[in-house]
Amino acid sequence: MTATRIDGKAFAARLRTEIGAHVGSLKADHGITPGLAVVLVGEDPASQVYVRSKGKQTVEVGMKSFEHKLPADTSEEALLTLVGQLNADPAVNGILVQLPLPGHIDSDLVINAIDPAKDVDGFHISNVGLLGTGQKAMVPCTPLGCLMMLRDHHGSLSGLNAVVVGRSNIVGKPMAQLLLNDSCTVTIAHSRTRDIEDVTRRADIVVAAVGRPEMVTGDWIKPGATVIDVGINRIDDGLKEDETPKTRLVGDCHFDSCAEVAGAITPVPGGVGPMTIACLLANTLTATTRANGLPEPVGLTP
Ligand code: NDP
């Protein structure tokens, strides 16, 4: 391996320490404790793990965590009523509705019912518009974490060629927007892109958010480029000693071959993943300071 390994786990730990210190000052100086409400509908196992982890880290930085676990057959109306109550609750500064929601609920309707000022996932249409026009927005956590690592590694991103592979509303599009706002020349690649390897080989920065295990290989990467791997894919990995199946997590990039060519790369696990939850806490802190007319901590927003 020749590439520098960008350690998202360590970066996220530093960020949480910094957030914890700000939360301590908010309490001591203003008597304010930020509160994050997480709503989970149904029993999706991956979502349950994320929600547990979010709740634990919220409490660790000194914030209040409000968890609302609802059965899978919860009606859209009941969920909208809960969102309305959380919007009106002054103890709640951030609201996150864990996606995906069961099929009978319109996710867009629910997300857009959240008060944009408490929309710590940054998915509300108002926040999408604010980000798109370069105004003060709540920014989606995963792309925000990627941006923080890129800025930390490169300093200025101005003028760099960036290719984002994936055009989802939660990762690809906001990532491209953030890179554009930082004056990168941005290309978004997707499943219909022709000769995608030629597109990524021109990039100084490749962000892969595809959901296809190890799709991006070293021959897609320009020597010295920075590779940010957003993908989280669980793949089969043979059998354990007791003959039961073994699995492991891999990204959308083939780590070893990319690391031979890249200048820097994030691993999976331990790269983008830990930064996502840290940025959720950062957004909750930002929402709290904005709601109370206090100065925003520096470095936690784009
Ligand atoms: P989506 O499925 O919503 O989007 C995937 C995107 O990849 C689509 O735009 C799709 O293109 C594109 N794509 C699919 N196949 C190809 C291909 N063969 N070549 C080029 N592009 C392709 O996924 P998400 O954006 O939600 O997530 C992407 C990955 O990131 C997943 O592995 C997910 O688990 C992970 N993730 C990780 C997070 C973290 O905290 N680290 C947070 C969120 C997601 P098209 O639009 O044309 O179909």
XYZ file of C-alpha atoms and ligand atoms in Angstrom:
350
model
C 0.000 0.000 0.000
C 1.335 3.422 -0.906
C -1.679 5.599 -0.124
C -2.162 7.476 3.144
C -4.979 5.884 5.097
C -7.496 8.555 6.121
C -8.581 7.462 9.581
C -12.261 8.394 9.880
C -12.586 6.646 13.220
C -9.903 8.814 14.835
C -11.221 11.952 13.097
C -14.742 11.218 14.375
C -13.437 10.679 17.918
C -11.708 14.110 17.827
C -14.895 15.671 16.486
C -17.005 14.128 19.263
C -14.563 15.446 21.885
C -14.856 18.919 20.363
C -18.673 18.663 20.255
C -18.725 17.441 23.875
C -16.732 20.516 24.939
C -19.199 22.841 23.154
C -22.149 21.040 24.766
C -20.477 21.502 28.174
C -20.144 25.262 27.556
C -23.749 25.542 26.362
C -24.907 23.945 29.605
C -22.593 25.916 31.872
C -23.039 29.334 30.222
C -26.651 29.201 29.011
C -28.339 26.266 30.782
C -29.082 24.647 27.416
C -28.771 20.915 26.703
C -29.130 19.984 23.006
C -31.676 17.222 22.361
C -31.826 14.778 19.453
C -34.983 12.768 18.714
C -34.619 9.636 16.586
C -37.721 7.952 15.212
C -37.584 4.333 14.097
C -40.560 2.647 12.458
C -40.403 -1.144 12.202
C -37.727 -3.678 13.010
C -35.169 -3.439 10.210
C -32.058 -4.939 11.893
C -29.533 -2.548 10.283
C -31.670 0.469 11.257
C -31.913 -0.815 14.840
C -28.101 -0.998 15.034
C -27.736 2.555 13.655
C -30.359 3.944 16.040
C -28.716 2.286 19.069
C -25.342 3.636 18.072
C -26.726 7.141 17.489
C -28.459 7.148 20.897
C -25.315 6.004 22.700
C -23.061 8.607 21.081
C -25.640 11.362 21.634
C -25.576 10.716 25.387
C -21.759 10.389 25.415
C -21.321 13.971 24.139
C -23.704 15.233 26.830
C -26.830 15.690 24.704
C -30.313 14.372 25.474
C -31.429 11.437 23.356
C -35.128 10.808 22.716
C -35.853 7.498 21.020
C -39.262 6.761 19.519
C -39.610 3.154 18.402
C -42.875 2.547 16.582
C -44.330 -0.707 15.220
C -44.021 -1.471 11.486
C -47.779 -1.005 10.979
C -47.762 2.573 12.336
C -49.964 4.738 10.110
C -48.608 7.673 8.141
C -50.987 9.922 10.068
C -49.648 8.733 13.450
C -46.066 9.308 12.315
C -46.924 12.804 11.060
C -48.568 13.545 14.419
C -45.388 12.498 16.247
C -43.247 14.649 13.936
C -45.554 17.586 14.685
C -45.138 17.028 18.427
C -41.345 16.888 18.106
C -41.374 20.061 15.989
C -43.222 21.836 18.816
C -41.083 20.432 21.662
C -38.464 23.002 22.779
C -36.305 20.229 24.331
C -35.847 18.712 20.854
C -33.322 20.520 18.663
C -32.788 17.799 16.086
C -35.188 15.262 14.548
C -34.120 12.238 12.555
C -36.589 9.809 11.018
C -34.640 6.654 10.253
C -34.944 5.563 6.608
C -36.107 3.395 4.962
C -39.695 3.711 6.183
C -42.217 0.891 5.596
C -43.721 0.938 2.087
C -47.160 2.260 3.140
C -45.594 5.530 4.389
C -44.611 8.339 1.997
C -41.032 9.163 3.078
C -40.957 12.500 1.252
C -44.145 13.614 3.008
C -42.722 12.715 6.437
C -39.285 14.266 5.824
C -40.868 17.469 4.565
C -43.082 17.635 7.665
C -39.974 18.059 9.862
C -39.207 21.650 10.861
C -36.285 22.488 8.491
C -34.431 24.091 11.436
C -34.526 20.707 13.252
C -33.844 18.619 10.121
C -30.417 17.327 11.215
C -30.327 14.840 8.313
C -30.550 17.753 5.862
C -33.107 15.959 3.665
C -35.949 18.522 3.872
C -36.594 20.154 0.523
C -35.859 23.603 2.055
C -32.414 22.475 3.179
C -31.742 20.902 -0.224
C -32.615 24.246 -1.820
C -30.517 26.241 0.640
C -27.487 24.015 0.012
C -28.043 24.206 -3.749
C -28.028 27.997 -3.632
C -25.023 28.214 -1.316
C -27.032 29.428 1.690
C -26.903 28.358 5.324
C -28.482 24.887 5.371
C -28.591 21.754 7.464
C -26.230 19.556 5.435
C -26.637 15.755 5.047
C -24.321 14.001 7.509
C -22.487 11.534 5.260
C -21.398 14.073 2.614
C -20.537 16.564 5.381
C -18.207 13.987 6.954
C -16.590 13.298 3.570
C -16.068 17.029 3.019
C -14.447 17.449 6.445
C -11.966 14.638 5.723
C -11.184 16.018 2.263
C -10.571 19.529 3.606
C -8.442 18.155 6.409
C -6.317 16.202 3.935
C -6.067 18.748 1.095
C -6.566 22.117 2.740
C -8.209 23.972 -0.148
C -10.173 21.901 -2.670
C -10.415 24.799 -5.129
C -9.828 23.813 -8.754
C -9.559 20.072 -8.120
C -11.376 17.633 -10.424
C -13.856 15.636 -8.374
C -15.921 12.673 -9.553
C -18.825 11.479 -7.418
C -19.997 7.993 -8.379
C -23.676 7.737 -7.389
C -26.493 10.282 -7.611
C -28.736 9.503 -4.644
C -30.457 12.340 -2.801
C -28.837 11.353 0.493
C -25.199 10.990 -0.613
C -24.270 11.542 -4.275
C -26.136 14.767 -5.073
C -25.394 16.667 -1.822
C -21.760 15.502 -2.015
C -21.457 16.921 -5.520
C -23.071 20.168 -4.360
C -20.666 20.535 -1.426
C -17.655 19.930 -3.683
C -18.993 22.473 -6.171
C -19.481 24.988 -3.349
C -15.791 24.398 -2.510
C -14.886 25.256 -6.144
C -14.091 21.767 -7.389
C -14.870 20.893 -11.000
C -17.494 18.225 -10.377
C -18.699 15.287 -12.447
C -21.462 12.975 -11.226
C -21.249 9.429 -12.593
C -24.042 6.854 -12.305
C -25.276 3.575 -13.720
C -25.737 5.018 -17.220
C -22.334 6.713 -17.412
C -20.302 5.482 -20.393
C -16.647 4.469 -19.951
C -16.864 5.241 -16.260
C -13.227 4.221 -15.617
C -12.065 6.953 -18.016
C -14.185 9.470 -16.110
C -12.827 8.500 -12.677
C -9.222 8.308 -13.999
C -9.319 12.068 -14.643
C -10.266 12.839 -11.041
C -8.119 14.252 -8.244
C -10.911 13.174 -5.873
C -13.159 10.133 -6.309
C -16.121 9.702 -3.964
C -17.778 6.302 -4.399
C -21.392 6.013 -3.158
C -22.786 3.180 -5.201
C -23.708 0.193 -3.025
C -21.751 -2.317 -5.161
C -19.033 -4.208 -3.297
C -15.491 -3.328 -4.445
C -16.660 -2.022 -7.828
C -14.011 0.710 -8.091
C -10.610 -0.891 -8.646
C -7.101 0.552 -8.774
C -7.115 0.885 -12.575
C -10.022 3.402 -12.244
C -7.850 5.738 -10.158
C -5.362 8.425 -11.231
C -2.010 8.021 -9.449
C -2.014 10.181 -6.320
C -5.777 10.815 -6.279
C -7.820 10.828 -3.057
C -10.452 8.095 -2.760
C -13.400 8.458 -0.377
C -15.303 5.202 -0.054
C -18.862 5.713 1.213
C -20.063 2.183 0.487
C -21.031 -0.233 3.248
C -21.594 -3.727 1.865
C -21.719 -6.963 3.821
C -20.343 -9.864 1.794
C -19.896 -13.594 2.415
C -16.436 -14.494 3.654
C -16.274 -18.285 3.820
C -17.046 -20.323 6.903
C -16.154 -20.018 10.593
C -14.438 -22.866 12.459
C -17.863 -24.165 13.473
C -18.828 -24.221 9.743
C -21.362 -21.379 10.097
C -21.176 -18.660 7.399
C -18.847 -15.719 7.968
C -19.378 -12.216 6.587
C -17.328 -9.027 6.425
C -17.873 -5.394 5.515
C -16.361 -3.952 2.344
C -16.742 -0.636 0.600
C -17.575 0.269 -2.982
C -13.823 0.440 -3.678
C -11.430 -2.479 -3.834
C -9.202 -1.255 -1.026
C -5.903 -3.004 -1.814
C -5.760 -2.209 -5.535
C -6.947 1.407 -5.029
C -4.437 1.922 -2.203
C -1.596 0.902 -4.551
C -2.386 3.845 -6.838
C -4.150 6.495 -4.746
C -2.462 9.206 -2.704
C -4.979 8.785 0.114
C -7.950 6.538 0.806
C -10.604 5.932 3.471
C -10.977 2.332 4.697
C -14.225 0.408 5.247
C -14.939 0.038 8.084
C -13.317 2.962 9.895
C -13.620 5.689 7.247
C -16.814 7.502 6.290
C -19.119 5.478 8.598
C -17.953 6.870 11.975
C -17.900 10.402 10.527
C -21.594 10.165 9.618
C -22.783 9.841 13.235
C -20.269 12.455 14.440
C -21.718 14.860 11.846
C -25.241 14.100 13.057
C -24.136 15.308 16.499
C -22.419 18.314 14.894
C -25.675 19.185 13.094
C -27.660 18.845 16.339
C -25.257 21.246 18.033
C -25.498 23.659 15.088
C -29.315 23.489 15.166
C -29.265 24.222 18.913
C -27.050 27.290 18.593
C -29.130 28.626 15.681
C -32.405 28.069 17.597
C -31.023 30.053 20.538
C -29.402 32.847 18.528
C -25.930 31.880 19.752
C -22.698 31.868 17.712
C -22.159 28.633 15.777
C -19.075 26.583 16.619
C -16.435 26.999 13.895
C -15.618 24.058 11.598
C -18.794 22.027 12.099
C -20.625 23.409 9.073
C -19.386 23.752 5.457
P -28.482 4.358 -3.746
O -28.789 2.954 -4.082
O -29.590 5.282 -3.399
O -27.698 5.007 -4.986
C -26.683 4.314 -5.630
C -26.168 5.111 -6.790
O -25.142 4.350 -7.424
C -27.229 5.392 -7.860
O -27.152 6.750 -8.254
C -26.864 4.457 -9.006
O -27.066 4.995 -10.289
C -25.370 4.313 -8.825
N -24.918 3.044 -9.390
C -25.436 1.811 -9.180
N -24.757 0.896 -9.909
C -23.807 1.567 -10.581
C -22.797 1.180 -11.497
N -22.649 -0.101 -11.874
N -22.003 2.133 -12.006
C -22.147 3.418 -11.627
N -23.079 3.854 -10.768
C -23.908 2.934 -10.254
O -27.375 4.302 -2.610
P -26.942 5.377 -1.485
O -26.442 6.608 -2.121
O -27.991 5.464 -0.458
O -25.724 4.584 -0.823
C -24.569 4.249 -1.552
C -23.663 3.402 -0.678
O -23.260 4.161 0.445
C -24.300 2.133 -0.099
O -23.297 1.133 0.001
C -24.727 2.559 1.285
O -24.777 1.467 2.197
C -23.598 3.487 1.636
N -23.940 4.501 2.650
C -23.047 4.692 3.633
C -23.262 5.641 4.597
C -22.226 5.847 5.636
O -22.518 6.386 6.681
N -20.979 5.479 5.396
C -24.497 6.443 4.617
C -25.339 6.241 3.465
C -25.061 5.282 2.526
P -28.544 5.271 -10.912
O -29.028 6.503 -10.232
O -28.264 5.460 -12.356
O -29.343 4.055 -10.583
